[in-house]
CSV table of C-alpha atoms in Angstrom, one decimal:
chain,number,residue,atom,x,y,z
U,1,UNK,CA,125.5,-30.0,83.8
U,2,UNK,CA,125.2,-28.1,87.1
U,3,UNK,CA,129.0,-26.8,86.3
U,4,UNK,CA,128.8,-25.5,83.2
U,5,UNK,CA,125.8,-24.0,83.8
U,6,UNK,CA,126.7,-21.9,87.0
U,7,UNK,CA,127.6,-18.7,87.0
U,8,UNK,CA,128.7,-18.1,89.8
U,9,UNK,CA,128.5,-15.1,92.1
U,10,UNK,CA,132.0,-12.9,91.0
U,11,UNK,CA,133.5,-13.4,94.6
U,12,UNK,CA,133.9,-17.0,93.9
U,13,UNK,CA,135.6,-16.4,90.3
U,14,UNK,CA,139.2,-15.9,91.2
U,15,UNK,CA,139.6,-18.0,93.9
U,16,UNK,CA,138.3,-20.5,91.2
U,17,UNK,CA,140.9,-19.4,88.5
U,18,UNK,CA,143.7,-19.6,91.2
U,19,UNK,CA,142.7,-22.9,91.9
U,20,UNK,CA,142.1,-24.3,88.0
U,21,UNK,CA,145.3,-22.0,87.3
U,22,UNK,CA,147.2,-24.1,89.7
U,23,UNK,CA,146.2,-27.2,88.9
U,24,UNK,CA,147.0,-26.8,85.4
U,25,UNK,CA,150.4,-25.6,86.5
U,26,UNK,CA,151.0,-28.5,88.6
U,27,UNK,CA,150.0,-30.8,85.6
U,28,UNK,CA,152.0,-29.1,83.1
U,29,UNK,CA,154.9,-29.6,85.7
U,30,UNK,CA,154.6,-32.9,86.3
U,31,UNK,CA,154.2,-33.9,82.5
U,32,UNK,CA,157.4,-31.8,81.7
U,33,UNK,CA,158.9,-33.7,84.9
U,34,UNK,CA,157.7,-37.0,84.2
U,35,UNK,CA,159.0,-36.6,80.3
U,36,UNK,CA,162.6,-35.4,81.0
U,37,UNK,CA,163.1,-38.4,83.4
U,38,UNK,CA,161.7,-40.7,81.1
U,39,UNK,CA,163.4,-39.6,78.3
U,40,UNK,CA,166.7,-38.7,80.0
U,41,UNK,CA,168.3,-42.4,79.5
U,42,UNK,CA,170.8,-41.4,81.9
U,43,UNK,CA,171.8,-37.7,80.6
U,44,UNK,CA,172.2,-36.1,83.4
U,45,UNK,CA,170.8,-32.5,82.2
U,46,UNK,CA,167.8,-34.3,81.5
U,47,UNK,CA,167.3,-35.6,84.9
U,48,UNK,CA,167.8,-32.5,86.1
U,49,UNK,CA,166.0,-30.7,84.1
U,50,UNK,CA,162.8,-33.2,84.7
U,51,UNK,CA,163.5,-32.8,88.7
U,52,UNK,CA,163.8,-29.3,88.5
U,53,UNK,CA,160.3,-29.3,86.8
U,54,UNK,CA,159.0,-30.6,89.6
U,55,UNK,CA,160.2,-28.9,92.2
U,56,UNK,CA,159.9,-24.9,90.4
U,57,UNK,CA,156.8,-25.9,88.2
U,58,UNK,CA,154.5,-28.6,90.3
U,59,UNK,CA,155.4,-27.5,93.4
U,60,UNK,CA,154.3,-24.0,93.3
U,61,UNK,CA,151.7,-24.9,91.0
U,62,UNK,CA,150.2,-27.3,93.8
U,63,UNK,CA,150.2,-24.4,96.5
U,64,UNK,CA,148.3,-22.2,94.3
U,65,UNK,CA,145.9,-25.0,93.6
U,66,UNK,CA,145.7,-25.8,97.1
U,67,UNK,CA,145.1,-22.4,98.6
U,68,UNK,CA,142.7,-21.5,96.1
U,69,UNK,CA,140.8,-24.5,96.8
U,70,UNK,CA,140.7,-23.6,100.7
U,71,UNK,CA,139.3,-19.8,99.7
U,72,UNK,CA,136.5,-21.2,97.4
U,73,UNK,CA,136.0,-24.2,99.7
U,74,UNK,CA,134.8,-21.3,102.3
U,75,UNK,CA,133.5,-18.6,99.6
U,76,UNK,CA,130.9,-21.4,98.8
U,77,UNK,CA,130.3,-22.2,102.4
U,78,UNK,CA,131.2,-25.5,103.1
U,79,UNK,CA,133.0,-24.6,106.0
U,80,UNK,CA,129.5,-24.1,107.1
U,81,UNK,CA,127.9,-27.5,106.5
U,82,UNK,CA,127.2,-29.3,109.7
U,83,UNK,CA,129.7,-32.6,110.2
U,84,UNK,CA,126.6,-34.9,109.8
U,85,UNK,CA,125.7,-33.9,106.4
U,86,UNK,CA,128.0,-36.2,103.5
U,87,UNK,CA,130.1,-33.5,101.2
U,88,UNK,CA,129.1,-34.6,97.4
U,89,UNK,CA,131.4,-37.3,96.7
U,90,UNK,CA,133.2,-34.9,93.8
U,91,UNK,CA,134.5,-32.8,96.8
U,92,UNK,CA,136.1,-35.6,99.0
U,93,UNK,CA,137.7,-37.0,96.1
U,94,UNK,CA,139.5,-33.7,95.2
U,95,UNK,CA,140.6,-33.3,98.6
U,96,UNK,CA,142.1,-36.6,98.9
U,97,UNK,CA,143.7,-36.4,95.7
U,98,UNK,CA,145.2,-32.9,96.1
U,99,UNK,CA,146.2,-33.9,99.5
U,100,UNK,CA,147.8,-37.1,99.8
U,101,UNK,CA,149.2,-36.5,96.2
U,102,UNK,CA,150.9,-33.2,98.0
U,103,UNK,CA,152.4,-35.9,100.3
U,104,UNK,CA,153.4,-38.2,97.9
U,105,UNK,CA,154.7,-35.3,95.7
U,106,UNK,CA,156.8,-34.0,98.2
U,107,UNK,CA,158.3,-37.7,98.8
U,108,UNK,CA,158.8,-37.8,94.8
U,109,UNK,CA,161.0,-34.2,95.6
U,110,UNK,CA,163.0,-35.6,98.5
U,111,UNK,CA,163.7,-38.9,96.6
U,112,UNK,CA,164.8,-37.0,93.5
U,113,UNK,CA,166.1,-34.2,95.8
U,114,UNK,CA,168.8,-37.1,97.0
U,115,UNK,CA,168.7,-38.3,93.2
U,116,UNK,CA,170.1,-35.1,91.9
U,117,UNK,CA,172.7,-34.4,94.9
U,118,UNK,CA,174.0,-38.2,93.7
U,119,UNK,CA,174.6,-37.7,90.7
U,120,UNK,CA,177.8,-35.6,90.2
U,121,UNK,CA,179.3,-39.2,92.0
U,122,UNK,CA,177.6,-41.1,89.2
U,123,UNK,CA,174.7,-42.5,91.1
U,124,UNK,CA,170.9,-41.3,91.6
U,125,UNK,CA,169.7,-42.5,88.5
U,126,UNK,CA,167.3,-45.4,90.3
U,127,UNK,CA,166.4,-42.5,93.0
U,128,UNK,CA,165.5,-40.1,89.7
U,129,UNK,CA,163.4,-43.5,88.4
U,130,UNK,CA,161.5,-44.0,91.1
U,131,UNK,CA,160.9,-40.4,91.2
U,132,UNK,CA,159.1,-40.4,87.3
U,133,UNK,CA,157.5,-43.4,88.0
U,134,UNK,CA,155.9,-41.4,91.3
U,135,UNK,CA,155.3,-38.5,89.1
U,136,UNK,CA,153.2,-40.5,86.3
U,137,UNK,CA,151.3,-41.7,89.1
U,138,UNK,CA,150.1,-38.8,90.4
U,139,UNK,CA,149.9,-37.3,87.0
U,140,UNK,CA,147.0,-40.2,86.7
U,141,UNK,CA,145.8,-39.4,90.1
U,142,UNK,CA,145.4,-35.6,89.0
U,143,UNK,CA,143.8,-36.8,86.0
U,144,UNK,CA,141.4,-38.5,88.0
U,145,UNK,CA,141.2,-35.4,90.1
U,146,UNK,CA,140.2,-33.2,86.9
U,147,UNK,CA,137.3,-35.5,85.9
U,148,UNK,CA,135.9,-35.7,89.3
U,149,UNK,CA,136.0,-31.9,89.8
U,150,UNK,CA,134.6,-30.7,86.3
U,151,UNK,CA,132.2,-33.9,85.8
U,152,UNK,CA,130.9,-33.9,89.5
U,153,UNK,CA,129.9,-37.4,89.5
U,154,UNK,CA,127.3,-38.1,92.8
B,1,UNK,CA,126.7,-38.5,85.3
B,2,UNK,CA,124.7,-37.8,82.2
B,3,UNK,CA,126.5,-37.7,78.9
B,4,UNK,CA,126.9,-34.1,79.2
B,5,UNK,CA,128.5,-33.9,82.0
B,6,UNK,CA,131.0,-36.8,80.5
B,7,UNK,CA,131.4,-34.6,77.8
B,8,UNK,CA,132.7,-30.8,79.7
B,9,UNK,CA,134.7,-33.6,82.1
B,10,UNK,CA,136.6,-34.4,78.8
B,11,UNK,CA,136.6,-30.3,77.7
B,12,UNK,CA,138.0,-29.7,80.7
B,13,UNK,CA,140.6,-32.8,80.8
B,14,UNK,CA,141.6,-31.2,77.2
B,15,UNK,CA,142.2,-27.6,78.5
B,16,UNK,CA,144.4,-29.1,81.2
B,17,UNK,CA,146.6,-31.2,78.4
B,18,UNK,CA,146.2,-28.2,76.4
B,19,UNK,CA,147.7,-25.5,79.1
B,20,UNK,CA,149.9,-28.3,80.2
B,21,UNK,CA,151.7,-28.9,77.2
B,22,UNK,CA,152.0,-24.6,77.0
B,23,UNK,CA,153.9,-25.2,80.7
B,24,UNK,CA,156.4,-27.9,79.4
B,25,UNK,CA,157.0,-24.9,76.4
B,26,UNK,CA,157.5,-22.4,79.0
B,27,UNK,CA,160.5,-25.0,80.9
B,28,UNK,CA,162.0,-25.7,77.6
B,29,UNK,CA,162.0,-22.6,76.7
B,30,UNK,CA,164.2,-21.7,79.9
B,31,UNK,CA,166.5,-24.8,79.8
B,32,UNK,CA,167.3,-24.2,76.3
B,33,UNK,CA,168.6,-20.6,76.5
B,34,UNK,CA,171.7,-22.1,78.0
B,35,UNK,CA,172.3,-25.3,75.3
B,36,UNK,CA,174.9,-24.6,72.7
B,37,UNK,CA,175.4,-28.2,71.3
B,38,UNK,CA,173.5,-30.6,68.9
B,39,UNK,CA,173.6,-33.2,71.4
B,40,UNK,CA,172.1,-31.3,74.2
B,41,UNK,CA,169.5,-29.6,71.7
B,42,UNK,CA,168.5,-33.0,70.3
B,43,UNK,CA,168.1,-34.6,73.7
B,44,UNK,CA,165.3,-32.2,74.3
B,45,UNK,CA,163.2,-33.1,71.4
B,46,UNK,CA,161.4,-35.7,72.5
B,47,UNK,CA,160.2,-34.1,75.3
B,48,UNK,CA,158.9,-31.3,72.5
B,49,UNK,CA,157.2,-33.5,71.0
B,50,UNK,CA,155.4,-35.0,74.2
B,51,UNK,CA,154.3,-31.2,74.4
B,52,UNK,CA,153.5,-30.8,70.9
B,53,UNK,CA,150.9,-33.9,71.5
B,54,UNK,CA,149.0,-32.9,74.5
B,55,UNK,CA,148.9,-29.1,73.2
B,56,UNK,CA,147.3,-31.2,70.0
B,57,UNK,CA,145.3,-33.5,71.4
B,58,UNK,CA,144.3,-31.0,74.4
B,59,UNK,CA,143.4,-27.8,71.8
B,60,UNK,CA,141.0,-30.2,69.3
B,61,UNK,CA,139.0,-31.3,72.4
B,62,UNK,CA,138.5,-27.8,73.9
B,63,UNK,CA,137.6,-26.7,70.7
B,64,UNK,CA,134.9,-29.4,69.6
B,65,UNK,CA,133.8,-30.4,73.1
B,66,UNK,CA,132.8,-27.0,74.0
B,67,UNK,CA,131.3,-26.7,70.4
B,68,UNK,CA,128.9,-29.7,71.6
B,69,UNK,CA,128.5,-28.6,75.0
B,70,UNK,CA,127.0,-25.0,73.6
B,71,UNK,CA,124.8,-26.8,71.1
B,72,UNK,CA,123.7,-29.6,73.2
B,73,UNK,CA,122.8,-27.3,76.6
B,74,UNK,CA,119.8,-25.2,76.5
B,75,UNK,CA,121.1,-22.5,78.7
B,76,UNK,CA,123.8,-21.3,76.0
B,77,UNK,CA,124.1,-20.9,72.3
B,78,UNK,CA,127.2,-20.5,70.7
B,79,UNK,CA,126.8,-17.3,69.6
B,80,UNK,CA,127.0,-15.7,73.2
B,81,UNK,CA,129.3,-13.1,73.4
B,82,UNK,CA,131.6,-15.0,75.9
B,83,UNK,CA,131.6,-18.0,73.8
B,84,UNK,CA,132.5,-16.4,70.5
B,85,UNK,CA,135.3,-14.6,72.4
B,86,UNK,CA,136.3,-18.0,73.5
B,87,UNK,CA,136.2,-19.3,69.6
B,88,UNK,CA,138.4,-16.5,68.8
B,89,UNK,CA,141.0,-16.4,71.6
B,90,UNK,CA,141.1,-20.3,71.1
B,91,UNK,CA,142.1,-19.3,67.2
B,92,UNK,CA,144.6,-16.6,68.2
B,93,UNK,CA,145.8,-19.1,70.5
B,94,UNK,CA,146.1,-21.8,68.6
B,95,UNK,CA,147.7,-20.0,65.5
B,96,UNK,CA,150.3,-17.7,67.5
B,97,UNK,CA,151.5,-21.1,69.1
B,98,UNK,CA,151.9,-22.7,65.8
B,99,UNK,CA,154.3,-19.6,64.5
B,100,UNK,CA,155.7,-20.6,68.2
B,101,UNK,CA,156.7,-24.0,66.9
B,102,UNK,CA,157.5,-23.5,64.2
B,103,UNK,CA,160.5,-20.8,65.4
B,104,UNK,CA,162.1,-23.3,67.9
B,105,UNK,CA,161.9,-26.1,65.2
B,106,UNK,CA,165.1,-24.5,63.5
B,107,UNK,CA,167.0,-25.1,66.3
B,108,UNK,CA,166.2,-29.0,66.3
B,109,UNK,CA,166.7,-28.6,62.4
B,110,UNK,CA,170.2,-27.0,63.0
B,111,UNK,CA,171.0,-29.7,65.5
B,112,UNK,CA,170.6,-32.1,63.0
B,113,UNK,CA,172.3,-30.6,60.4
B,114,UNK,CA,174.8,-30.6,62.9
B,115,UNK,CA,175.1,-33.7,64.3
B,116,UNK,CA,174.9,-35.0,60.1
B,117,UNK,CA,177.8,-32.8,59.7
B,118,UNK,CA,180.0,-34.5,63.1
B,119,UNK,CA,179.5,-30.9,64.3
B,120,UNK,CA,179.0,-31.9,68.3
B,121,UNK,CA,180.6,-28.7,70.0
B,122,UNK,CA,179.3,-25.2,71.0
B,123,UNK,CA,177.5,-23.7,67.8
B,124,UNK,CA,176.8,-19.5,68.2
B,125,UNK,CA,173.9,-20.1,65.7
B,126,UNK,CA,172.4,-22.8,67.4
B,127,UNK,CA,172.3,-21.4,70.8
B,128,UNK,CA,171.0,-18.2,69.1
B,129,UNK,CA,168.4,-20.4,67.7
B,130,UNK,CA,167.5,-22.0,71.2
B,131,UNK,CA,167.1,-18.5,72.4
B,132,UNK,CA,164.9,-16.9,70.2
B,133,UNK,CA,163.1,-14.2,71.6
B,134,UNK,CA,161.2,-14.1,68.6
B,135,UNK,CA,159.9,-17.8,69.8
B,136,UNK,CA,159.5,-16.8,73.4
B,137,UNK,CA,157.3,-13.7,72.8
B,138,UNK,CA,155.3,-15.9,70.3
B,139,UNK,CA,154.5,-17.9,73.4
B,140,UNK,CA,154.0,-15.2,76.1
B,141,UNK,CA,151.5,-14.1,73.4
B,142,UNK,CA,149.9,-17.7,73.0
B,143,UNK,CA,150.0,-18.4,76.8
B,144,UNK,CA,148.3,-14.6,77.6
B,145,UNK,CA,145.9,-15.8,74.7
B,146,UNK,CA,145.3,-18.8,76.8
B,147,UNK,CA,145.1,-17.2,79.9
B,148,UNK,CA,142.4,-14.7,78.6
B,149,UNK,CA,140.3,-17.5,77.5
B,150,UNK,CA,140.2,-19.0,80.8
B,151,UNK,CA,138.9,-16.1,82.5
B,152,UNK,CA,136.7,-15.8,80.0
B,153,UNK,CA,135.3,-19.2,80.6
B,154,UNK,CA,135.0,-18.8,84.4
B,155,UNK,CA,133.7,-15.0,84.2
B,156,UNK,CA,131.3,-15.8,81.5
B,157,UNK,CA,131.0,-12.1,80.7
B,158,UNK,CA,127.2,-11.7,79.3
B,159,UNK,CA,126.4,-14.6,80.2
């Protein structure tokens, strides 16, 4: 229960709400994202309307998530814990997950980015597939992410 | 992990399906001030309803999970003062993004009627119904509602 129980010192409380801010952003974009492109059945306002979601929702939702986890990364001085000393294993799996999902993420956005551009020839729909199938993934990923953050397993 | 800490992982899963479903409204919201047709209007209902489930599912385990977790942790009852504002911005919440629903539901109403009626062109009343400001303020209030909770639950004000 060490989470909900601390209260933290109030230096470390917005960094903290831009991070969980972000992160919900970036969830809520990639379940709008995700949804349009499964539910588009080859309408192309809903495919763009799900890649868009991704790229003006998740996108700028992962930044914020991802510099506010760098400022309370330092605010609670982990910069300052020697290299020999294991991280709890809570913290290495929302780095991984925030970071290589970034990656993939921004592959997901360059695959539907071709998607979209493809379209107004008729194609792009298989790009725009693989993009929502990328999507759900990290979606799961994220989820994943969430409970290893809040539930800080050891 | 103890049970507990199962427990505020799933509080916490639900605020992000709750605030994530708020986001999807907020896209909607924008894509649909521009659709004039029953077609276009209809097309973007099941993605609604996708919304309408995690706000659902993601607003009854905030509410009850955190219920348990105040009961069942020593350190806080649930009638602190930053946990009763939390009941009550969770309500105002809650009930202002019902009223939000239930303002862009016309439009998919209309769309049907439409689409019943071999109506499939631009419609004036429909894309006045997809563009509601009445609906969007609804949810700038829910999702300022939402917002305020949230810093209530990281501040813990009182606590």
């Amino acid at each position: 229960m060490s989470a909900l129980a601390a209260i933290r010192p109030d230096e470390q409380n917005l960094p903290l709400l831009l991070h969980v801010l972000g992160a919900m952003i970036l969830v809520g974009g990639l379940l709008t994202g995700a949804s349009a492109l499964a539910f588009a059945r080859g309408n192309v306002g809903n495919l763009r309307l799900g890649y868009w979601s991704l790229l003006a929702v998740a996108l700028p939702g992962w930044i914020l998530m991802r510099v506010g986890a760098q400022w309370i990364y330092s605010e609670q001085g982990w910069d300052d814990v020697p290299d020999n000393v294991d991280e709890p294993a809570w913290l290495g799996i929302g780095y991984i997950v925030a970071d290589a999902g970034g990656l993939i993420l921004l592959v997901s956005l360059i695959t539907g980015g071709i998607g979209v551009r493809r379209l107004k020839a008729g194609g792009g729909s298989g790009l725009l597939k693989a993009t929502m199938v990328i999507s759900l993934i990290l979606l799961a990923a994220y989820v994943v992410a969430v409970w290893a953050m809040a539930g800080k397993p050891d | 992990m103890s049970f507990d800490d199962w427990i505020l992982a799933l509080h916490v899963l639900s605020a992000f399906a709750f605030v994530g479903g708020i986001v999807l409204f907020w896209v909607l919201i924008v894509a649909s001030r521009s659709i004039d047709t029953a077609a276009d209007t209809i097309r973007i209902q099941p993605i609604a309803k996708v919304g309408g489930r995690a706000v659902m599912v993601g607003a009854t385990g905030t509410l009850v999970l955190g219920i348990w977790l105040a009961l069942s942790y020593g350190g806080y009852d649930v009638w602190d003062a930053w946990i009763i504002a939390a009941v009550v911005l969770w309500f105002a919440a809650s009930g202002v993004g019902a009223r939000t629903g239930t303002e862009y539901t016309k439009a998919f109403d209309k769309a049907r009627e439409l689409e019943s009626a071999g109506r499939m062109g631009s419609d004036g009343e429909l894309l006045a119904l997809n563009r509601t400001s009445r609906g969007a303020a609804l949810h700038a209030a829910s999702s300022l509602f939402l917002l305020l909770l949230i810093v209530d639950m990281i501040w813990k004000p009182g606590a």
